[in-house]
Short mmCIF file of C-alpha atoms in Angstrom, two decimals:
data_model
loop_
_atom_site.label_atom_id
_atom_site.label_comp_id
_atom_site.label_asym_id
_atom_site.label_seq_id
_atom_site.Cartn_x
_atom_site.Cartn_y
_atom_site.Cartn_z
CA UNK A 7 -13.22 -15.06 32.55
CA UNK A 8 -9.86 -15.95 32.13
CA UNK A 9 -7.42 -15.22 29.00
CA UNK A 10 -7.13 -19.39 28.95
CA UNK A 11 -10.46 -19.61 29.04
CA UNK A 12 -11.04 -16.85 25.91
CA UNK A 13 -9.09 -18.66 23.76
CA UNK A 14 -10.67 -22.09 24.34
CA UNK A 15 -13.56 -20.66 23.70
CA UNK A 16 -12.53 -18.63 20.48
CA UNK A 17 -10.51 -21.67 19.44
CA UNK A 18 -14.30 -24.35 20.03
CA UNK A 19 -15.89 -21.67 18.10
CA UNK A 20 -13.61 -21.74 15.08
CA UNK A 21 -13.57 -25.28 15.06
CA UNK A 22 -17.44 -25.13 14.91
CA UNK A 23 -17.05 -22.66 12.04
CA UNK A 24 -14.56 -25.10 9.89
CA UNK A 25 -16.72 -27.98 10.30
CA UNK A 26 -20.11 -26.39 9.02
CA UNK A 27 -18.39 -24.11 6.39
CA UNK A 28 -18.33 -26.64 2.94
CA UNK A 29 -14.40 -26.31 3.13
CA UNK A 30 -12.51 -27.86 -0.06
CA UNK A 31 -11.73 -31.45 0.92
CA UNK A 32 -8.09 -32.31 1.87
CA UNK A 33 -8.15 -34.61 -1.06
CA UNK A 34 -9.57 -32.31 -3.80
CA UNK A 35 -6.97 -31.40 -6.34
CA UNK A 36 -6.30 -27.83 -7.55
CA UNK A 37 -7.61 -28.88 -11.11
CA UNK A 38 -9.45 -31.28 -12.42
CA UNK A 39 -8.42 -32.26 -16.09
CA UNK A 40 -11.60 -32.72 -18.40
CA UNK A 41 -11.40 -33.90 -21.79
CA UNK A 42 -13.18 -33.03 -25.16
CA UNK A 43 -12.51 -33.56 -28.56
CA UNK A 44 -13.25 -30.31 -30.15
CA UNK A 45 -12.97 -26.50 -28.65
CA UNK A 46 -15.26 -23.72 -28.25
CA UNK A 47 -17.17 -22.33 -30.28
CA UNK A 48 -18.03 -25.99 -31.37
CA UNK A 49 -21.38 -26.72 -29.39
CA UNK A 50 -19.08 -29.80 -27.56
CA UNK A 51 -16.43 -27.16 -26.36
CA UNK A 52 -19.22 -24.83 -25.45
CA UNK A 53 -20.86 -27.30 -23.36
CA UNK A 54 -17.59 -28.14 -21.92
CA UNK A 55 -16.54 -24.56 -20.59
CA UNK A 56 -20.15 -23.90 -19.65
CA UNK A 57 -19.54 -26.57 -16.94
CA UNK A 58 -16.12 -25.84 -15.93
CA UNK A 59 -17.54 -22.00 -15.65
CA UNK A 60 -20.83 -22.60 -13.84
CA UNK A 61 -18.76 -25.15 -11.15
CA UNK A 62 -16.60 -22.71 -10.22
CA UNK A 63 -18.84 -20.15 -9.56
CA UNK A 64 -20.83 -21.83 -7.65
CA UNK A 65 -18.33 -24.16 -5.40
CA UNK A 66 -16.69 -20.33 -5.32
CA UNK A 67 -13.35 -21.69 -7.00
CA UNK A 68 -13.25 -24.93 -4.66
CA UNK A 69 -12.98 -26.98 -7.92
CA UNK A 70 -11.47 -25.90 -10.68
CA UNK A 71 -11.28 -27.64 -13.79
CA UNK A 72 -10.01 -26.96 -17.14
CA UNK A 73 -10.77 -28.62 -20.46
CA UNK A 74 -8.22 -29.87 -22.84
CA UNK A 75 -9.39 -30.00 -26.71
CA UNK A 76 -7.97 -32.31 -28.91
CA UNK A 77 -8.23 -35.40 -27.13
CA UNK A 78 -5.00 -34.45 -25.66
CA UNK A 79 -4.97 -36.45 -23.13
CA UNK A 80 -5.43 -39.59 -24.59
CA UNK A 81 -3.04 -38.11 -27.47
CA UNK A 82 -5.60 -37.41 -29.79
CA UNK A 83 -7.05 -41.09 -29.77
CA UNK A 84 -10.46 -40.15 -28.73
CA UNK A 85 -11.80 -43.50 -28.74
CA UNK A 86 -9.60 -44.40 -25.60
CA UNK A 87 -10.95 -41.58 -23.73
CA UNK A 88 -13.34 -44.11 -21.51
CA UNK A 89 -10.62 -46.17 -20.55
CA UNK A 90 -8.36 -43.36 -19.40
CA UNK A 91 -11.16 -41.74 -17.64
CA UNK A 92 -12.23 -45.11 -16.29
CA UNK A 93 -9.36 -45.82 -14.90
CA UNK A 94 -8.93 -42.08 -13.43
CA UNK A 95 -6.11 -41.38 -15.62
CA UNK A 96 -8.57 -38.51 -16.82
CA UNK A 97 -10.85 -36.72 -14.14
CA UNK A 98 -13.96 -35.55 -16.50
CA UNK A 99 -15.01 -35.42 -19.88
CA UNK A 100 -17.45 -34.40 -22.07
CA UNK A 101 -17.74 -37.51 -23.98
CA UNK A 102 -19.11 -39.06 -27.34
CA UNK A 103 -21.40 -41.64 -27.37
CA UNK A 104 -19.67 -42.79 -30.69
CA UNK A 105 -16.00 -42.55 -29.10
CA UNK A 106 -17.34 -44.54 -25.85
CA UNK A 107 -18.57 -47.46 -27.90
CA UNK A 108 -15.53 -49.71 -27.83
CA UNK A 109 -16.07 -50.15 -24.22
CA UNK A 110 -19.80 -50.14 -24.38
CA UNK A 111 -21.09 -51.63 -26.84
CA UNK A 112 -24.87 -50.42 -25.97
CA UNK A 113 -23.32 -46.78 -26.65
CA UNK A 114 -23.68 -47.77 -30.36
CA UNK A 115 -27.68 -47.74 -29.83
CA UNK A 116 -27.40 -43.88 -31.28
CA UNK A 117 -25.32 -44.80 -34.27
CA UNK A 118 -27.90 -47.50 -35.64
CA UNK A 119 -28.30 -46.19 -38.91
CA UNK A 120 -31.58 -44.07 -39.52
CA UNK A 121 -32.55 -45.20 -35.81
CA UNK A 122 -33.72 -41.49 -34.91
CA UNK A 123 -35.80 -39.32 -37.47
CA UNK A 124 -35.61 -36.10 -35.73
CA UNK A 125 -34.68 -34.37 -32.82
CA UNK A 126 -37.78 -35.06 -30.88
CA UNK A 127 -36.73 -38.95 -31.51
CA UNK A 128 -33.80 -38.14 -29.91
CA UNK A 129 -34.76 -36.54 -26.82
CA UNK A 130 -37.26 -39.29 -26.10
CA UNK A 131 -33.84 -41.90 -25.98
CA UNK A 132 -31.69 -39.43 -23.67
CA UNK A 133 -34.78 -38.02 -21.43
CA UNK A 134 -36.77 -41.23 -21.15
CA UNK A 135 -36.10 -44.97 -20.08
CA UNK A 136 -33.07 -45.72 -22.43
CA UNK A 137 -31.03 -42.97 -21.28
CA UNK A 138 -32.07 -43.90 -17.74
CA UNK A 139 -30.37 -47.52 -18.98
CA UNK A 140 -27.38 -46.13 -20.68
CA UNK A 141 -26.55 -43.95 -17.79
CA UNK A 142 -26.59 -47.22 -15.28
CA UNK A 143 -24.42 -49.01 -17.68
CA UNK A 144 -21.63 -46.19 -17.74
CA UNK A 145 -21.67 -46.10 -13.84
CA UNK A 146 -21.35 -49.78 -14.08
CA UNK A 147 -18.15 -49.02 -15.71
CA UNK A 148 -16.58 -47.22 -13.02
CA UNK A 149 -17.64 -43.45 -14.32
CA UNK A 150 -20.48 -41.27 -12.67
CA UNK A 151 -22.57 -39.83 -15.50
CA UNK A 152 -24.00 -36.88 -15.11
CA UNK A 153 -26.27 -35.09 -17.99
CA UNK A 154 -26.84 -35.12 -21.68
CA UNK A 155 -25.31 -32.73 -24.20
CA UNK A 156 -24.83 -32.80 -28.35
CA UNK A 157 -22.83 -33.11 -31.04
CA UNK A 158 -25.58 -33.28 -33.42
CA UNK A 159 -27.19 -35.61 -36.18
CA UNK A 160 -24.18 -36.61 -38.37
CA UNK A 161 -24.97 -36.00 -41.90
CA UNK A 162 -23.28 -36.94 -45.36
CA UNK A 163 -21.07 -34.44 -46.95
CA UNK A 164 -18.30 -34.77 -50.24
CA UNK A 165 -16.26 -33.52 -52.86
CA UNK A 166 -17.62 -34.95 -55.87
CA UNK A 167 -21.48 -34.63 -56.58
CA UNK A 168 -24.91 -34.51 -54.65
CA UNK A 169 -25.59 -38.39 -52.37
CA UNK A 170 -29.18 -38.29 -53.11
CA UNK A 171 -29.52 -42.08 -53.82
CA UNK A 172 -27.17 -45.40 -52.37
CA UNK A 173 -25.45 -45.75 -55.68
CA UNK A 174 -24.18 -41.86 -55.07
CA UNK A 175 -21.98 -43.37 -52.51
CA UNK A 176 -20.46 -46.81 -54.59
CA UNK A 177 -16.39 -45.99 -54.60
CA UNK A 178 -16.03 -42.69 -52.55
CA UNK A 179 -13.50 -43.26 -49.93
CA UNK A 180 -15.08 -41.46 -46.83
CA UNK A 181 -13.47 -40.82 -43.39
CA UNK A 182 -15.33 -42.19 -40.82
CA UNK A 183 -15.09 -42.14 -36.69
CA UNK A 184 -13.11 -45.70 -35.42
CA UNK A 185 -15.80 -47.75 -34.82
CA UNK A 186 -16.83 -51.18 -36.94
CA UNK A 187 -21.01 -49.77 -37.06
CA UNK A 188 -19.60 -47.10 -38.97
CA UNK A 189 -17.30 -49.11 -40.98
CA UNK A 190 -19.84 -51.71 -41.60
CA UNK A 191 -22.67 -49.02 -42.74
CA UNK A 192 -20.54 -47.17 -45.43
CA UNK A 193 -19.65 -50.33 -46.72
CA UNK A 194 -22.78 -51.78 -47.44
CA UNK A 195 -24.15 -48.46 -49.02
CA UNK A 196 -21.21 -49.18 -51.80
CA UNK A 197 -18.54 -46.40 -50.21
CA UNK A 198 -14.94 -47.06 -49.20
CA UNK A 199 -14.95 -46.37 -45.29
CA UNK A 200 -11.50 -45.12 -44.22
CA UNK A 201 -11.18 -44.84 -40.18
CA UNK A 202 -9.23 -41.69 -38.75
CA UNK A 203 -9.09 -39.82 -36.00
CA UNK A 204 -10.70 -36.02 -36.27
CA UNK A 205 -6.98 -34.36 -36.35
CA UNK A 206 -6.26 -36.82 -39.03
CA UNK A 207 -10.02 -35.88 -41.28
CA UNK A 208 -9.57 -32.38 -42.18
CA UNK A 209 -5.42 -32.59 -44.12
CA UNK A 210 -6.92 -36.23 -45.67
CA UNK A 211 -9.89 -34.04 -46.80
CA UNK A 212 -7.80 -31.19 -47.94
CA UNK A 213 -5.41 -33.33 -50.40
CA UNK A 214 -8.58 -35.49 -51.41
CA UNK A 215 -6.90 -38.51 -49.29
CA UNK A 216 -10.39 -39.00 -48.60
CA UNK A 217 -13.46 -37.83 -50.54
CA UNK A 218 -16.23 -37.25 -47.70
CA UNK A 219 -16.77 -37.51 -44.26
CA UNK A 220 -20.04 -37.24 -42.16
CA UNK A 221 -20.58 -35.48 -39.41
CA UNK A 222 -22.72 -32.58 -37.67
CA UNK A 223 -23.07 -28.95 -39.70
CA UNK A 224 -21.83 -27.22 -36.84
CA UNK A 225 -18.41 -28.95 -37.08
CA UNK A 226 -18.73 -28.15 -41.12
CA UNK A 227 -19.52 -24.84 -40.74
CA UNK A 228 -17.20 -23.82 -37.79
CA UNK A 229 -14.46 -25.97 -39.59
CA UNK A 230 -15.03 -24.05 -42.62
CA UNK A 231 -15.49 -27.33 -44.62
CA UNK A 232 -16.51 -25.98 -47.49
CA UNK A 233 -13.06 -24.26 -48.36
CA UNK A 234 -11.54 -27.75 -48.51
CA UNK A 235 -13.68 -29.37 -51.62
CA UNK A 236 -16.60 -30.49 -49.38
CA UNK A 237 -18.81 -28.76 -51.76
CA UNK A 238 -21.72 -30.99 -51.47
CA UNK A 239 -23.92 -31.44 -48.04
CA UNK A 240 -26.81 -34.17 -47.69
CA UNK A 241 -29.14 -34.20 -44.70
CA UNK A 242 -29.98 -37.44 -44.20
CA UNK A 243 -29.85 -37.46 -40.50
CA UNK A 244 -28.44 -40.92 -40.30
CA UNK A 245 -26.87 -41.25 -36.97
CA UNK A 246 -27.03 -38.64 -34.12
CA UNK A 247 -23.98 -38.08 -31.77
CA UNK A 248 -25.08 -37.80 -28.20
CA UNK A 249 -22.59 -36.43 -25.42
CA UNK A 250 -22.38 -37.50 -21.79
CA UNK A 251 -20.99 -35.17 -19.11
CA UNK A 252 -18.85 -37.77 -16.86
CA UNK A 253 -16.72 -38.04 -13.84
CA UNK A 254 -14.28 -41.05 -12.70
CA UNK A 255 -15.22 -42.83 -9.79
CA UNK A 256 -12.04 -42.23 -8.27
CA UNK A 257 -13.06 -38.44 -8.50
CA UNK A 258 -15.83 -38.67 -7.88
CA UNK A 259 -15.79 -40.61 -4.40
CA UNK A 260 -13.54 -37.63 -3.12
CA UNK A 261 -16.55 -35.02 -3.29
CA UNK A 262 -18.63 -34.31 -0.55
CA UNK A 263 -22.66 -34.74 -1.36
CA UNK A 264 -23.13 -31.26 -1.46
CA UNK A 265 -20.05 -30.49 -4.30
CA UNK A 266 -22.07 -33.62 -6.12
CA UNK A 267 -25.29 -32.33 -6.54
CA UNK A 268 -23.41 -28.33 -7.09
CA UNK A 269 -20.99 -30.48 -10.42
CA UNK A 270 -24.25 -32.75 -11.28
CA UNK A 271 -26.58 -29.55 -11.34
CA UNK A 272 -23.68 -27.86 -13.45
CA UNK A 273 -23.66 -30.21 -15.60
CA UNK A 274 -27.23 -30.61 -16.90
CA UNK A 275 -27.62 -26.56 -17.24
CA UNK A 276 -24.39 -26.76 -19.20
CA UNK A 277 -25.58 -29.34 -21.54
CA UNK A 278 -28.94 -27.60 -21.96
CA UNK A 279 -26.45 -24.61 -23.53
CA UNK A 280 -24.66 -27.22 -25.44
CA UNK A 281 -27.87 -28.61 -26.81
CA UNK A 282 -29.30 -24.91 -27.53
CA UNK A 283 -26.08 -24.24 -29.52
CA UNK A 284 -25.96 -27.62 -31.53
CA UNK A 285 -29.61 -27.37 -32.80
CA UNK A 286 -29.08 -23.21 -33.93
CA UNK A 287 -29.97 -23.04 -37.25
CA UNK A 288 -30.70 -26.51 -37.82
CA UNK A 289 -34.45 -26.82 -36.97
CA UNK A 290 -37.88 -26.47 -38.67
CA UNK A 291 -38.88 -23.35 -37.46
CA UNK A 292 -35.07 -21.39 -37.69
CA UNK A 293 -32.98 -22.92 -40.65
CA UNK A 294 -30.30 -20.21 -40.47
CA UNK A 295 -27.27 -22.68 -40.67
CA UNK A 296 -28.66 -24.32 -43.77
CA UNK A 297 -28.73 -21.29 -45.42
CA UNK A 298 -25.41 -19.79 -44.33
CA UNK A 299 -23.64 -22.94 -46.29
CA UNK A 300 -25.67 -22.66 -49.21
CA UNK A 301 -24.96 -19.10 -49.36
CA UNK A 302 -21.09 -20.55 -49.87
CA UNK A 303 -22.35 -21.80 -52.83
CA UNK A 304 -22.57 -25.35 -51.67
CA UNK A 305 -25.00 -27.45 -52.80
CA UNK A 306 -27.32 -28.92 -49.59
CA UNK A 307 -29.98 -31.56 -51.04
CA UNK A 308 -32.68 -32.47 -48.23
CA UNK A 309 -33.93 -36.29 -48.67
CA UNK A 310 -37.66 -36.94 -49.13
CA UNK A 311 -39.43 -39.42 -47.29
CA UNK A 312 -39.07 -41.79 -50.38
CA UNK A 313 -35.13 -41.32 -50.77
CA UNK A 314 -34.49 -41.40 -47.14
CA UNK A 315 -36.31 -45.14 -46.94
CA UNK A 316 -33.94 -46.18 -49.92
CA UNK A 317 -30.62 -45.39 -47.58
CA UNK A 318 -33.34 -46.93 -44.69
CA UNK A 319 -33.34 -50.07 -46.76
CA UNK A 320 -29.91 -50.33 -48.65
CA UNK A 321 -28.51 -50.35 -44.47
CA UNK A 322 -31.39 -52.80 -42.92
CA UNK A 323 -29.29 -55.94 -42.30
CA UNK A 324 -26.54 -53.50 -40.94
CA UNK A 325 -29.35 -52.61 -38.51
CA UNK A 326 -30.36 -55.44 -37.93
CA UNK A 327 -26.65 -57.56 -37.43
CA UNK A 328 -25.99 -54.58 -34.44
CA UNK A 329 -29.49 -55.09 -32.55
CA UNK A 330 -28.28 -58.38 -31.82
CA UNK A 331 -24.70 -57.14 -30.88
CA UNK A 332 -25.86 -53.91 -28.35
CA UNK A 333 -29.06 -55.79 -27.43
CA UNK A 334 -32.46 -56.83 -28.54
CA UNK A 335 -34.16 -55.61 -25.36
CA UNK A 336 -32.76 -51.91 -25.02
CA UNK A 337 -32.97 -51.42 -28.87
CA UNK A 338 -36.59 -52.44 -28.70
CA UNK A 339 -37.25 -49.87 -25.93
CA UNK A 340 -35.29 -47.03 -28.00
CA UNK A 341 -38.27 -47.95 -30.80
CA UNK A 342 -41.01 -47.71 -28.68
CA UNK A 343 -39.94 -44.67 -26.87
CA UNK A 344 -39.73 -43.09 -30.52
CA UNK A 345 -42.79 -44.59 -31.83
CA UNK A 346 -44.77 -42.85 -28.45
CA UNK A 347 -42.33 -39.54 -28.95
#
């Protein structure tokens, strides 16, 4: 055989080898930029950095992406994170249901107040036909979604005295997330809702710009809420604060099948850690977290049946004024799939 004919040969066969091997795209970047709002060791971050972590491994550092806290790259306004990542401005985020809601209004389905009971409630929105529904209207919207994660039920906390009743709440100026369900549910339980970003809660809290806030006990505890005046916690379990793992279109469409199942996969195992490390501490049989505030001295005070339906009441035309607004027929499925739960 000749030495012309050797390297044809050699040269077919590494041709052959290029196009079987699952070779990084010419178009793949060398990082993908994925936004959060809050870091590791919050349960959000956690989630976040599990899925950056577990992609790389297993695409073998093909894609690479890093997560930027903070909103950063929507300069801290979180709630325009959909419409950056929409428009592929931002590659991937690890986003809030809550933050989302602007440009979907059906995202506000989780933020109904006293929609969801328990965690079980919850699961049976995100695994079962509504979360099927939610996850169609985000790719409508020009993002792929691609698994669940948590923030956590959102529950009452303040400066001032125990919220066991509505009338605990008439005048206290509490910081709430920018969107008008939130606004509109503080207001009718009597409180004075004051919209600002996260960066913005925690000085506002510290100076008593604000009085209260609500949201998960992870972010109180990790925050170290209590050394700020928010000496008194509520679980009312109100709201719940699902996150959705997502990636613009205009990423997405630049992966080959096999890198989209290998970020998809990623995805839902991360979120199963992020879920795992929102609920630690925080559930019937292991209330751990619970008892690391109180042991701050803070007071916690645990509704009954009885005083939750008072908050359940004091909020029903609230409810009732957003059904119409995210949609009769999906919030109707959410309360069957919880009634059957």
């Amino acid at each position: 055989m000749s030495i012309r004919t050797l390297l044809g040969a050699a040269a077919g066969a590494a041709l052959a080898v290029t196009l079987a091997a699952p070779a990084q795209a010419a178009d793949y970047k060398d990082e993908y930029k994925v936004s959060t709002v809050v870091p590791a060791p919050f349960p959000w971050g956690i989630a976040a950095e599990e899925w950056a972590k577990l992609v790389a491994e297993r695409t073998d550092g093909r894609i690479t992406m890093k997560v930027y806290p903070g909103a950063q790259l929507v300069a801290g306004e979180q709630t325009k994170e959909f419409t950056a990542l929409r428009r592929g401005a931002i590659d991937m985020a690890v986003g809030s249901t809550i933050n989302w809601s602007p440009q979907m209004v059906e995202m506000n389905l989780f933020a109904l107040p006293f929609l969801m009971p328990d965690y079980a409630a919850l699961d049976a929105l995100t695994g079962g036909p509504v979360g099927e529904r939610l996850f169609e209207i985000v790719r409508e919207n020009g993002v792929e979604p691609l698994a669940w994660a948590e923030n956590g039920f959102r529950e009452v906390t303040n400066s001032k005295h125990p919220i066991e009743t509505p009338a605990d709440l008439d005048g206290l100026k509490m910081r709430v997330v920018g969107s008008p369900l939130f606004q509109d549910t503080f207001t009718a339980l009597g409180a004075n809702p004051v919209q600002m970003s996260w960066a913005d809660a925690k000085p506002a809290l510290t100076t008593g710009a604000v009085d209260g806030q609500e949201n998960p006990l992870t972010i109180y505890t990790i925050a170290k809420m209590h050394e700020i005046g928010q000496s008194y916690v509520t679980t009312w379990h109100y709201v719940a604060d699902p996150l959705i793992f997502g990636v613009s279109h205009k990423v997405w469409e630049t992966f080959t099948p096999e890198d989209k199942e290998i970020v998809r996969q990623a995805a839902i195992d991360a979120g199963a850690v992020g879920i795992a490390a929102a609920r630690k501490g925080l559930t019937d049989d292991d209330t751990a977290l619970i008892e690391e505030i109180e042991g701050y001295g803070v007071t916690v005070t645990d509704l009954t049946e009885a005083q939750r339906q008072a908050f359940v009441d004091a909020t029903r035309e609230v409810y009732d004024a957003w059904t119409d607004k995210i949609g009769a027929d999906l919030v109707e499925m959410a309360e069957e799939s919880i009634a059957n739960r």
